Coordinates of C-alpha atoms in Angstrom, one line a residue:
M190 CA 7.8 -13.5 14.6
A191 CA 10.6 -14.4 12.2
G192 CA 13.6 -12.2 12.3
R193 CA 14.9 -10.1 9.4
I194 CA 15.8 -12.0 6.3
S195 CA 19.5 -11.8 5.6
D196 CA 20.6 -9.4 2.8
E197 CA 22.6 -12.2 1.2
D198 CA 19.6 -14.5 1.0
I199 CA 17.4 -11.7 -0.4
A200 CA 20.1 -11.1 -3.1
L201 CA 20.2 -14.8 -3.8
V202 CA 16.4 -15.0 -4.2
R203 CA 16.6 -12.1 -6.7
E204 CA 19.4 -13.9 -8.6
R205 CA 17.5 -17.2 -8.8
S206 CA 14.2 -15.5 -9.7
P207 CA 14.6 -14.3 -13.3
I208 CA 12.1 -11.5 -13.7
A209 CA 11.2 -12.5 -17.2
D210 CA 10.3 -16.0 -16.0
I211 CA 8.3 -14.8 -13.0
V212 CA 6.4 -12.1 -14.9
G213 CA 6.0 -14.4 -17.9
E214 CA 4.0 -16.8 -15.8
H215 CA 1.3 -14.2 -15.4
I216 CA 1.3 -12.1 -18.6
Q217 CA 2.4 -12.6 -22.2
L218 CA 5.6 -10.8 -23.0
R219 CA 7.0 -10.0 -26.4
N220 CA 10.3 -8.5 -27.6
A221 CA 10.2 -4.7 -27.5
G222 CA 13.7 -4.1 -28.8
G223 CA 16.9 -3.1 -27.0
G224 CA 16.7 -6.2 -24.7
N225 CA 13.3 -5.1 -23.3
L226 CA 10.1 -7.1 -23.1
K227 CA 6.6 -5.7 -23.2
G228 CA 3.1 -6.9 -22.3
L229 CA -0.3 -5.8 -20.9
C230 CA 0.0 -4.5 -17.4
P231 CA -1.6 -6.9 -14.8
F232 CA -2.3 -4.0 -12.4
H233 CA -4.6 -1.9 -14.5
D234 CA -6.9 -2.3 -17.5
E235 CA -5.3 -1.3 -20.8
K236 CA -5.6 -2.2 -24.5
T237 CA -2.1 -1.1 -25.6
P238 CA 0.9 -2.8 -23.8
S239 CA 2.7 -0.3 -21.6
F240 CA 4.3 -2.8 -19.1
N241 CA 8.0 -3.1 -19.8
V242 CA 10.5 -5.6 -18.4
T243 CA 14.3 -5.2 -18.6
P244 CA 15.8 -8.7 -17.8
T245 CA 19.4 -7.5 -17.9
R246 CA 18.8 -5.1 -15.0
G247 CA 16.0 -7.1 -13.4
Y248 CA 13.4 -4.4 -13.3
W249 CA 9.8 -3.7 -14.6
Y250 CA 8.0 -0.5 -15.1
C251 CA 4.5 0.3 -16.4
F252 CA 4.2 3.6 -18.3
G253 CA 0.4 3.5 -17.9
C254 CA 0.1 3.4 -14.1
A255 CA 3.6 4.7 -13.3
E256 CA 4.4 1.7 -11.1
G257 CA 7.6 -0.3 -11.2
G258 CA 10.2 -2.3 -9.2
D259 CA 12.1 -5.6 -9.2
V260 CA 10.9 -9.2 -9.1
I261 CA 10.0 -9.0 -5.3
T262 CA 8.0 -5.8 -5.9
F263 CA 6.1 -7.6 -8.7
V264 CA 5.2 -10.6 -6.6
R265 CA 4.2 -8.2 -3.7
R266 CA 1.8 -6.3 -5.9
L267 CA 0.4 -9.3 -7.7
E268 CA -0.2 -11.5 -4.7
H269 CA -0.8 -8.6 -2.2
L270 CA 2.0 -9.7 0.1
S271 CA 4.4 -8.0 2.5
F272 CA 8.1 -7.8 1.5
G273 CA 8.9 -10.8 3.7
E274 CA 6.1 -12.8 2.4
A275 CA 7.1 -12.1 -1.2
V276 CA 10.7 -13.1 -0.5
E277 CA 9.5 -16.4 1.2
R278 CA 7.2 -17.1 -1.8
L279 CA 10.1 -16.7 -4.3
A280 CA 12.5 -18.5 -2.0
N281 CA 10.2 -21.6 -2.0
R282 CA 10.0 -21.5 -5.7
A283 CA 13.7 -21.1 -6.2
G284 CA 14.7 -23.6 -3.5
V285 CA 16.5 -21.1 -1.4
Q286 CA 16.7 -21.8 2.4
L287 CA 16.2 -18.4 4.1
R288 CA 18.2 -17.3 7.1
Y289 CA 16.7 -14.9 9.6
E290 CA 18.8 -12.3 11.5
Q291 CA 17.5 -11.3 15.0
G292 CA 18.8 -11.7 18.4
G293 CA 18.7 -15.2 19.7
Y294 CA 17.6 -16.9 16.4
V295 CA 19.5 -19.7 14.9
P296 CA 19.9 -19.2 11.1
G297 CA 17.2 -21.2 9.3
R298 CA 15.5 -22.3 12.4
E299 CA 12.6 -19.8 12.4
Q300 CA 11.6 -20.6 8.8
G301 CA 11.6 -24.3 9.6
E302 CA 9.5 -23.6 12.8
R303 CA 7.0 -21.5 10.8
S304 CA 6.6 -24.2 8.2
R305 CA 5.9 -26.8 10.9
L306 CA 3.3 -24.5 12.6
I307 CA 1.6 -23.8 9.3
E308 CA 1.5 -27.6 8.6
A309 CA 0.0 -28.2 12.1
H310 CA -2.7 -25.6 11.5
R311 CA -3.5 -27.0 8.1
A312 CA -3.9 -30.5 9.7
A313 CA -6.0 -29.0 12.5
A314 CA -8.3 -27.3 10.0
E315 CA -8.8 -30.6 8.2
F316 CA -9.5 -32.4 11.5
Y317 CA -12.2 -29.8 12.6
V318 CA -13.9 -30.0 9.2
S319 CA -14.0 -33.8 9.4
K320 CA -15.7 -33.6 12.8
L321 CA -18.6 -31.3 11.7
S322 CA -20.5 -34.3 10.3
A323 CA -20.1 -36.3 13.5
P324 CA -23.3 -36.9 15.7
D325 CA -22.0 -34.7 18.6
A326 CA -21.6 -31.8 16.2
A327 CA -25.4 -31.5 15.7
P328 CA -25.6 -28.2 17.7
G329 CA -23.0 -26.7 15.4
R330 CA -24.9 -27.8 12.3
R331 CA -28.1 -26.4 13.7
F332 CA -26.3 -23.1 14.6
L333 CA -25.3 -22.8 10.9
S334 CA -28.7 -23.8 9.5
E335 CA -30.5 -21.3 11.7
R336 CA -28.3 -18.6 10.2
G337 CA -29.1 -19.6 6.6
F338 CA -25.8 -21.6 5.9
E339 CA -25.9 -24.9 4.1
R340 CA -23.3 -27.6 4.2
V341 CA -21.7 -26.4 1.0
D342 CA -21.3 -22.9 2.6
A343 CA -19.6 -24.4 5.6
E344 CA -17.2 -26.3 3.2
R345 CA -16.5 -23.1 1.3
F346 CA -15.3 -21.3 4.4
G347 CA -13.7 -24.3 6.1
V348 CA -16.0 -24.2 9.1
G349 CA -15.5 -27.2 11.4
Y350 CA -16.3 -28.5 14.9
A351 CA -14.0 -29.0 17.9
P352 CA -15.1 -32.1 19.8
A353 CA -16.1 -31.6 23.5
E354 CA -13.1 -33.7 24.5
W355 CA -9.9 -32.7 26.4
E356 CA -7.3 -34.1 24.0
A357 CA -9.0 -35.0 20.7
L358 CA -7.0 -32.6 18.5
A359 CA -3.8 -33.0 20.5
R360 CA -3.9 -36.8 20.1
H361 CA -4.6 -36.5 16.4
L362 CA -1.8 -34.0 15.7
M363 CA 0.8 -35.8 17.9
G364 CA -0.1 -39.0 16.0
R365 CA 0.8 -37.1 12.8
G366 CA 4.3 -36.3 14.2
F367 CA 3.8 -32.9 15.7
T368 CA 5.2 -32.3 19.2
A369 CA 3.4 -31.0 22.3
A370 CA 5.7 -28.0 22.3
E371 CA 4.7 -27.1 18.7
L372 CA 1.0 -27.4 19.5
I373 CA 1.3 -25.2 22.6
K374 CA 3.5 -22.6 20.8
G375 CA 1.1 -22.4 17.9
G376 CA -1.9 -21.9 20.2
L377 CA -3.6 -25.1 19.2
A378 CA -3.3 -26.6 22.7
K379 CA -2.6 -25.5 26.3
E380 CA -0.4 -27.1 28.9
G381 CA -2.3 -29.6 31.0
R382 CA -1.3 -31.7 34.1
R383 CA -0.6 -34.7 32.0
G384 CA 0.3 -33.1 28.7
P385 CA -1.3 -30.8 26.1
I386 CA -5.0 -30.3 26.1
D387 CA -7.1 -28.8 23.4
R388 CA -7.7 -25.1 23.4
F389 CA -11.1 -25.4 21.6
R390 CA -13.6 -27.8 22.9
G391 CA -17.3 -28.2 22.0
R392 CA -17.2 -25.2 19.7
L393 CA -17.9 -24.3 16.1
V394 CA -14.6 -23.4 14.6
W395 CA -13.6 -21.0 11.7
P396 CA -10.1 -21.2 10.3
I397 CA -8.4 -17.8 10.1
R398 CA -6.1 -17.5 7.1
D399 CA -3.4 -15.0 6.3
I400 CA -3.4 -13.1 2.9
T401 CA -1.6 -16.0 1.2
G402 CA -4.2 -18.5 2.3
D403 CA -2.3 -20.3 5.0
V404 CA -4.2 -21.1 8.2
I405 CA -2.6 -19.3 11.1
G406 CA -5.3 -19.5 13.8
F407 CA -8.9 -20.2 14.6
G408 CA -12.0 -18.4 15.9
A409 CA -14.4 -20.6 17.9
R410 CA -18.0 -20.0 18.9
K411 CA -19.6 -21.5 22.1
L412 CA -22.6 -23.6 21.3
N413 CA -24.0 -23.9 24.8
D414 CA -24.5 -20.5 26.3
A415 CA -24.9 -22.1 29.7
E416 CA -21.3 -23.2 29.7
D417 CA -18.4 -21.2 31.1
G418 CA -16.1 -19.2 28.9
P419 CA -16.5 -16.4 26.4
K420 CA -18.9 -16.7 23.5
Y421 CA -16.1 -16.3 21.0
L422 CA -12.6 -17.6 21.7
N423 CA -9.6 -16.9 19.3
T424 CA -6.2 -18.3 19.0
P425 CA -3.8 -16.4 21.3
E426 CA -0.8 -14.4 20.1
S427 CA 1.7 -16.8 18.5
P428 CA 4.6 -16.8 16.0
L429 CA 1.9 -17.1 13.3
Y430 CA -1.1 -15.1 14.7
H431 CA -1.1 -11.4 15.5
K432 CA -4.6 -10.3 16.0
S433 CA -3.8 -6.6 15.3
E434 CA -2.8 -7.6 11.8
V435 CA -5.4 -10.3 11.0
L436 CA -8.5 -9.8 8.9
Y437 CA -10.8 -12.8 8.6
G438 CA -11.7 -13.5 5.0
I439 CA -8.8 -11.5 3.6
D440 CA -7.6 -14.5 1.6
L441 CA -11.0 -14.8 -0.1
A442 CA -11.6 -11.1 -0.6
K443 CA -8.2 -9.7 -1.6
R444 CA -8.6 -10.0 -5.4
E445 CA -12.1 -8.5 -5.3
I446 CA -11.0 -5.7 -3.0
S447 CA -8.3 -4.8 -5.6
K448 CA -10.6 -5.3 -8.5
R449 CA -13.5 -3.3 -7.1
S450 CA -11.4 -0.8 -5.1
Q451 CA -13.7 -1.5 -2.2
A452 CA -13.4 -3.1 1.2
V453 CA -16.4 -3.8 3.5
I454 CA -15.6 -4.1 7.2
V455 CA -18.1 -6.3 9.2
E456 CA -18.0 -7.5 12.8
G457 CA -18.1 -11.3 12.7
Y458 CA -17.3 -14.5 10.9
T459 CA -20.9 -15.2 10.0
D460 CA -21.3 -11.6 8.7
V461 CA -18.4 -12.2 6.3
M462 CA -19.9 -15.4 5.1
A463 CA -23.4 -13.7 4.6
C464 CA -21.8 -10.9 2.6
H465 CA -19.8 -13.1 0.4
L466 CA -22.8 -15.4 -0.3
S467 CA -24.9 -12.4 -1.0
G468 CA -22.7 -10.9 -3.6
V469 CA -20.5 -8.7 -1.5
P470 CA -17.2 -10.5 -1.9
T471 CA -15.1 -7.7 -0.5
A472 CA -16.1 -8.2 3.2
V473 CA -13.6 -8.9 5.9
A474 CA -13.7 -8.8 9.7
T475 CA -11.3 -8.2 12.6
C476 CA -10.6 -11.1 14.9
G477 CA -11.1 -10.4 18.6
T478 CA -9.9 -6.8 18.5
A479 CA -11.0 -3.4 17.3
F480 CA -10.2 -2.2 13.7
G481 CA -6.8 -0.5 13.9
E482 CA -3.7 0.9 12.2
E483 CA -2.2 -2.5 11.2
H484 CA -5.5 -3.5 9.5
I485 CA -5.5 -0.2 7.7
K486 CA -2.0 -1.0 6.3
V487 CA -3.3 -4.3 4.9
L488 CA -6.2 -2.7 3.2
R489 CA -4.3 0.2 1.8
R490 CA -2.0 -2.3 0.1
L491 CA -4.9 -4.0 -1.5
L492 CA -6.8 -0.8 -2.4
L493 CA -3.7 0.8 -3.8
D494 CA -4.7 3.7 -1.5
Q495 CA -2.9 6.7 -2.9
S496 CA -3.4 10.2 -4.0
G497 CA -6.0 10.3 -6.8
S498 CA -7.5 6.9 -6.0
H499 CA -11.2 6.4 -6.0
G500 CA -11.6 3.4 -3.7
E501 CA -13.8 3.2 -0.7
V502 CA -13.9 1.5 2.7
V503 CA -17.4 0.7 4.1
F504 CA -17.9 0.1 7.8
T505 CA -21.0 -1.8 8.9
F506 CA -22.2 -1.3 12.4
D507 CA -25.3 -2.0 14.5
G508 CA -27.6 0.9 14.7
D509 CA -27.5 1.1 18.5
A510 CA -25.3 3.3 20.7
A511 CA -22.5 0.8 20.6
G512 CA -22.5 0.8 16.9
Q513 CA -22.4 4.6 16.8
K514 CA -19.5 4.6 19.2
A515 CA -17.6 2.1 17.0
A516 CA -18.3 4.3 13.9
L517 CA -16.8 7.4 15.7
R518 CA -13.7 5.4 16.6
A519 CA -13.5 4.5 12.9
F520 CA -13.7 8.2 12.0
A521 CA -10.4 8.8 13.9
D522 CA -8.7 6.2 11.6
E523 CA -10.4 7.6 8.4
Q524 CA -7.7 10.2 8.2
K525 CA -5.2 7.5 7.6
F526 CA -7.0 6.5 4.4
V527 CA -6.9 8.4 1.1
T528 CA -9.9 6.5 -0.2
Q529 CA -13.4 7.5 0.8
T530 CA -14.9 6.0 3.9
F531 CA -18.5 5.1 4.5
V532 CA -20.9 3.7 7.1
A533 CA -23.7 1.2 6.3
V534 CA -26.1 0.9 9.3
Q535 CA -29.3 -1.1 9.1
A536 CA -32.1 0.9 10.7
D537 CA -33.5 -2.0 12.6
G538 CA -30.2 -3.0 14.0
L539 CA -29.7 -6.2 12.1
D540 CA -26.2 -7.3 11.2
P541 CA -25.5 -8.7 7.7
C542 CA -26.0 -12.3 8.8
D543 CA -29.4 -11.7 10.4
L544 CA -30.4 -9.3 7.5
R545 CA -29.8 -12.1 5.0
V546 CA -31.9 -14.6 7.0
Q547 CA -34.8 -12.3 7.5
H548 CA -34.8 -10.3 4.3
G549 CA -32.7 -12.2 1.8
E550 CA -29.4 -11.7 0.0
A551 CA -30.6 -8.6 -1.9
A552 CA -31.1 -6.8 1.4
V553 CA -27.4 -7.3 2.2
R554 CA -26.4 -5.8 -1.2
D555 CA -28.8 -2.9 -0.6
L556 CA -27.3 -2.3 2.8
I557 CA -23.9 -1.7 1.3
A558 CA -25.3 0.2 -1.7
A559 CA -27.1 2.6 0.7
R560 CA -23.9 3.5 2.6
E561 CA -23.5 6.9 4.1
P562 CA -20.3 8.9 4.1
L563 CA -18.5 8.4 7.4
F564 CA -18.1 12.2 7.8
A565 CA -21.8 12.7 7.6
F566 CA -22.6 9.8 9.9
A567 CA -20.0 11.1 12.5
I568 CA -21.4 14.7 12.4
R569 CA -25.0 13.5 12.6
S570 CA -24.2 11.2 15.5
V571 CA -22.7 14.1 17.5
I572 CA -25.4 16.6 16.9
S573 CA -28.1 14.1 17.7
K574 CA -27.1 14.4 21.3
F575 CA -28.3 18.0 21.5
D576 CA -31.6 19.7 21.5
V577 CA -31.3 21.7 18.3
S578 CA -34.7 23.3 18.8
T579 CA -33.1 25.9 21.1
N580 CA -30.4 28.4 20.3
E581 CA -28.3 27.0 23.2
G582 CA -28.6 23.5 21.9
R583 CA -27.7 24.5 18.4
L584 CA -24.6 26.4 19.6
S585 CA -23.5 23.5 21.7
A586 CA -24.0 21.1 18.8
L587 CA -22.0 23.4 16.6
D588 CA -19.1 23.5 19.1
A589 CA -19.2 19.7 19.4
A590 CA -19.3 19.0 15.6
A591 CA -16.9 21.7 14.5
P592 CA -13.7 19.8 15.4
I593 CA -15.0 16.9 13.2
V594 CA -15.5 19.1 10.3
A595 CA -12.2 21.0 10.9
G596 CA -10.4 17.7 10.9
I597 CA -11.4 16.8 7.3
K598 CA -8.2 16.9 5.3
D599 CA -9.8 17.9 1.9
R600 CA -10.4 21.7 2.1
S601 CA -13.2 21.6 -0.5
L602 CA -14.9 18.7 1.3
R603 CA -14.5 20.5 4.6
Q604 CA -16.3 23.5 3.1
L605 CA -19.2 21.4 1.8
Y606 CA -19.7 19.7 5.2
A607 CA -19.6 23.1 6.9
V608 CA -22.6 24.1 4.7
D609 CA -24.3 20.8 5.5
L610 CA -23.7 21.4 9.2
D611 CA -25.4 24.8 9.0
R612 CA -28.4 23.2 7.3
W613 CA -28.7 20.4 9.8
L614 CA -28.5 22.8 12.7
G615 CA -30.9 25.3 11.2
F616 CA -28.8 28.4 11.6
N617 CA -29.3 29.5 8.0
N618 CA -26.1 31.4 8.3
E619 CA -23.3 29.6 6.4
R620 CA -20.8 32.4 6.9
F621 CA -21.1 32.1 10.7
V622 CA -20.7 28.3 10.7
I623 CA -17.8 28.4 8.2
D624 CA -16.0 31.0 10.2
R625 CA -16.4 29.1 13.4
I626 CA -14.9 25.9 11.9
A627 CA -12.1 27.9 10.3
E628 CA -11.2 29.3 13.7
I629 CA -11.0 25.8 15.2
S630 CA -9.0 24.6 12.2
A631 CA -6.5 27.4 12.5
A632 CA -6.1 26.9 16.2
A633 CA -5.3 23.2 15.7
Q634 CA -2.7 23.8 12.9
P635 CA 0.9 24.2 13.9
R636 CA 2.2 27.8 13.6
D637 CA 5.2 26.9 11.5
R638 CA 3.0 25.1 8.8
R639 CA 2.7 27.1 5.6
P640 CA 1.0 26.3 2.4
A641 CA 3.4 24.6 -0.1
G642 CA 4.5 26.8 -3.0
P643 CA 3.5 26.0 -6.6
R644 CA 5.5 23.0 -7.9
R645 CA 6.6 23.0 -11.4
V646 CA 5.0 20.2 -13.4
A647 CA 7.1 18.4 -16.0
D648 CA 6.2 19.5 -19.6
L649 CA 7.3 16.5 -21.6
T650 CA 7.0 18.5 -24.9
D651 CA 9.6 21.0 -23.7
P652 CA 12.9 20.2 -25.5
G653 CA 14.9 21.2 -22.5
V654 CA 13.0 18.9 -20.1
R655 CA 13.3 16.1 -22.6
T656 CA 17.1 16.6 -22.8
E657 CA 17.4 16.6 -19.0
A658 CA 15.4 13.3 -18.8
E659 CA 17.5 11.7 -21.6
V660 CA 20.8 12.6 -19.9
L661 CA 19.6 11.2 -16.6
R662 CA 18.3 8.1 -18.4
L663 CA 21.8 7.6 -19.8
A664 CA 23.3 8.2 -16.3
V665 CA 21.1 5.4 -15.0
Q666 CA 21.6 2.9 -17.9
R667 CA 24.9 3.8 -19.6
P668 CA 26.8 6.0 -17.1
A669 CA 30.2 5.3 -18.7
L670 CA 29.1 7.0 -21.9
L671 CA 28.8 10.3 -20.1
G672 CA 32.0 10.3 -18.1
P673 CA 33.1 13.2 -15.9
R674 CA 31.2 15.7 -18.1
F675 CA 28.1 14.6 -16.2
E676 CA 29.4 15.7 -12.8
A677 CA 30.8 18.9 -14.3
V678 CA 27.5 20.4 -15.4
G679 CA 26.3 20.7 -11.9
P680 CA 22.7 20.7 -10.6
E681 CA 21.9 24.1 -12.0
A682 CA 21.8 22.5 -15.5
F683 CA 18.5 20.9 -14.5
T684 CA 15.2 22.8 -14.2
L685 CA 12.7 20.3 -12.7
P686 CA 13.1 19.7 -8.9
E687 CA 12.8 15.9 -9.4
H688 CA 15.6 16.0 -12.0
V689 CA 17.8 18.0 -9.7
A690 CA 17.1 15.5 -6.9
L691 CA 18.0 12.5 -9.2
Y692 CA 21.2 14.3 -10.4
R693 CA 22.2 14.9 -6.7
L694 CA 21.4 11.2 -5.9
I695 CA 23.7 10.0 -8.7
V696 CA 26.5 12.2 -7.7
D697 CA 26.1 11.2 -4.0
C698 CA 26.4 7.6 -5.0
G699 CA 29.8 8.3 -6.6
G700 CA 28.8 9.5 -10.0
T701 CA 29.7 8.0 -13.3
A702 CA 33.1 6.9 -12.0
A703 CA 31.6 4.7 -9.4
A704 CA 28.9 3.5 -11.8
G705 CA 31.3 1.9 -14.3
Q706 CA 29.3 0.3 -17.1
G707 CA 26.1 0.5 -15.0
G708 CA 23.9 -2.5 -14.9
R709 CA 21.9 -4.1 -12.1
E710 CA 24.3 -3.3 -9.2
W711 CA 24.3 0.4 -10.1
V712 CA 20.5 0.6 -10.3
D713 CA 20.3 -1.3 -7.0
L714 CA 22.7 1.3 -5.4
L715 CA 20.6 4.2 -6.6
L716 CA 17.3 2.6 -5.4
G717 CA 18.9 1.7 -2.0
K718 CA 19.8 5.4 -1.3
A719 CA 16.8 7.0 -3.0
E720 CA 14.0 8.7 -1.1
D721 CA 10.6 7.1 -1.7
S722 CA 9.6 9.9 -4.0
L723 CA 12.6 9.2 -6.3
R724 CA 12.4 5.4 -6.6
G725 CA 9.7 5.4 -9.2
M726 CA 11.8 7.7 -11.5
V727 CA 14.9 5.6 -11.0
T728 CA 13.0 2.5 -11.9
R729 CA 11.4 4.1 -14.9
F730 CA 14.7 5.5 -16.2
A731 CA 16.3 2.1 -15.8
V732 CA 13.6 0.4 -17.9
E733 CA 12.8 3.1 -20.6
E734 CA 14.3 2.6 -24.0
L735 CA 17.0 5.0 -25.1
R736 CA 16.4 6.9 -28.3
A737 CA 19.7 5.8 -29.9
D738 CA 20.6 2.3 -31.1
L739 CA 23.7 0.4 -29.8
A740 CA 25.9 1.4 -32.7
S741 CA 25.5 5.1 -32.1
E742 CA 25.1 5.3 -28.4
E743 CA 28.5 6.9 -27.7
R744 CA 27.9 9.7 -30.3
Y745 CA 24.3 10.2 -29.1
A746 CA 25.4 10.5 -25.4
S747 CA 28.0 13.1 -26.4
A748 CA 25.3 15.1 -28.2
M749 CA 22.9 14.9 -25.3
M750 CA 25.6 16.1 -22.9
A751 CA 26.4 19.0 -25.3
A752 CA 22.7 19.9 -25.4
L753 CA 22.6 19.9 -21.6
E754 CA 25.8 21.9 -21.3
L755 CA 24.3 24.5 -23.7
V756 CA 21.7 25.2 -21.0
S757 CA 24.4 26.1 -18.4
V758 CA 26.5 28.1 -20.9
A759 CA 23.4 30.0 -22.1
R760 CA 22.5 30.8 -18.5
A761 CA 26.1 31.9 -17.8
I762 CA 26.0 34.2 -20.8
E763 CA 22.8 35.9 -19.7
Q764 CA 24.3 36.5 -16.2
L765 CA 27.5 37.9 -17.7
K766 CA 25.6 40.3 -20.0
S767 CA 23.6 41.5 -17.0
R768 CA 26.8 42.2 -15.1
M769 CA 28.3 44.0 -18.0
Q770 CA 25.2 46.3 -18.2
R771 CA 25.8 47.3 -14.6
T772 CA 29.6 47.9 -15.2
N773 CA 30.7 51.4 -16.4
P774 CA 33.1 50.7 -19.4
V775 CA 34.9 54.1 -18.8
E776 CA 35.2 54.1 -15.0
E777 CA 35.7 50.3 -14.7
Q778 CA 37.5 49.7 -17.9
Q779 CA 39.7 46.8 -16.6
E780 CA 36.7 44.9 -15.1
Y781 CA 34.6 45.5 -18.2
N782 CA 37.3 44.2 -20.5
R783 CA 37.7 41.1 -18.3
L784 CA 34.0 40.4 -18.5
F785 CA 34.0 41.0 -22.2
G786 CA 36.8 38.4 -22.6
E787 CA 34.8 35.9 -20.6
L788 CA 31.8 36.6 -22.8
V789 CA 33.7 35.9 -26.0
A790 CA 35.0 32.6 -24.6
L791 CA 31.5 31.6 -23.6
E792 CA 30.1 32.5 -27.0
Q793 CA 32.8 30.4 -28.6
Q794 CA 32.0 27.5 -26.2
R795 CA 28.3 27.8 -27.2
R796 CA 29.1 27.6 -30.9
V797 CA 31.2 24.4 -30.3
L798 CA 28.4 22.8 -28.3
K799 CA 25.8 23.6 -30.9
E800 CA 28.0 22.0 -33.6
R801 CA 28.3 18.8 -31.4
T802 CA 24.5 18.8 -31.0
A803 CA 23.9 19.3 -34.7
A804 CA 26.3 16.5 -35.6
S805 CA 24.3 13.9 -33.7

């Protein structure tokens, strides 16, 4: 794999990728005042523009979906790329030669090597496609035809044929200027006694593309079952191809997955083709490995899998024992999704490809539409192993299924499935089943875990909360206007936990003295040191328009600080009055007089602050 992209090159890519230009290629932006631009958000449906871009600081923020970031984040979200892929995409656009930092890598070499391997795979894909119409590819064409695929379908998915020759592809690619070392490193060829020999021979070949659409490997199906070798043969691990991260069809499905908030997981290349051709364009498949954690990360990025999301992941499995086992493995990974997970199992054991051939495309759509929640499928699969006609069998089934129900994260959903389990087992005693599952859940939970206390939710109509937010917005955008008064108020001047956290972040980064006039570098510093939970607020405050115009910003900032200081003074006055009530003015006359003097001074300070606030 390529090493880490150097920080200097990432900064250069940002500098040479004006955010207004990049965003403007995808949405129409208009002037929103204060140097900001506004348009319709590309990440959610809206009628009124809430997507803001601040070119001077290089950030965007959508007040509709509460997402934001810099130009790299925008490209990542729009194109569904990883951070490195987004940087590379922008670097190519801006003409920046990236350097990679990792032990043993020569700066610039890895990116050049990757580009060469990508080009070799593209040329190989074209070669295989050209050979599908050759006379010796007749078995491959027959294989596709028997599974309901026409020539136009093969072209759509780039299906090709690897000739049953030792060096057909190697000769072709070396004639195009690629070296034997490049072919072997990319997994296109193997080392032979007299040079490189083709890895795939006499097979039907599917190109495997990454999420950007680049060919990074191949999957090949044996056409003569009597021949040696596995039925399916995939590209080996290479600088481009990492099977634990690859999903076949992801390049074709990514936009529909995001649009529909649905991903359908099938088992093979022809199943992906059958689903897409049947009107299920969200289908993808793993390539020579089980569905795992890296695949989940890819899908979560596409599904925007987060709290409150309503997406779904649908697993399709054969109805046999192996299919049930695969579904139970998937159940273990379900807890890593926020979206709902389902299982679609055809009763007669047909996979989507065979289902399309025997019953038509509507049957494939119906299969997905008739999906069953993965929880229900997993529970039913477990209890089906027991004889629930006897008390002993029902108890054993309950003990076996209880851990599954206890493992459901959502407490309300866990309760509902406990009721279902009681009904499926025929106890007719919901309390008994619920208590048993609760015991297992409690036993599995760490002793030191306690329910989180109530969290105060921001009331944006509260004048105090609005003042806190405006001062923090000034500290992010115009820190010099606040000066040392900002640090002097202390964290106790803020009431919301997230406001306190942002205040502490600003102070930890050096406060207004270190921020200077603010700008892009200041915001970058804050984002670089912020916890994940704070980055959204930093970006939002960097983009939001201040309530004051440029001519009155200094006076406005002073008034906002005065309003915030009023909070601290008022709290100090209340605390002082409480102490005075507990002090005997006769027996503790000296202390009482001292407290009274402090009270007079604080009241005077409060009057001054009120005057400053009123003068704004």
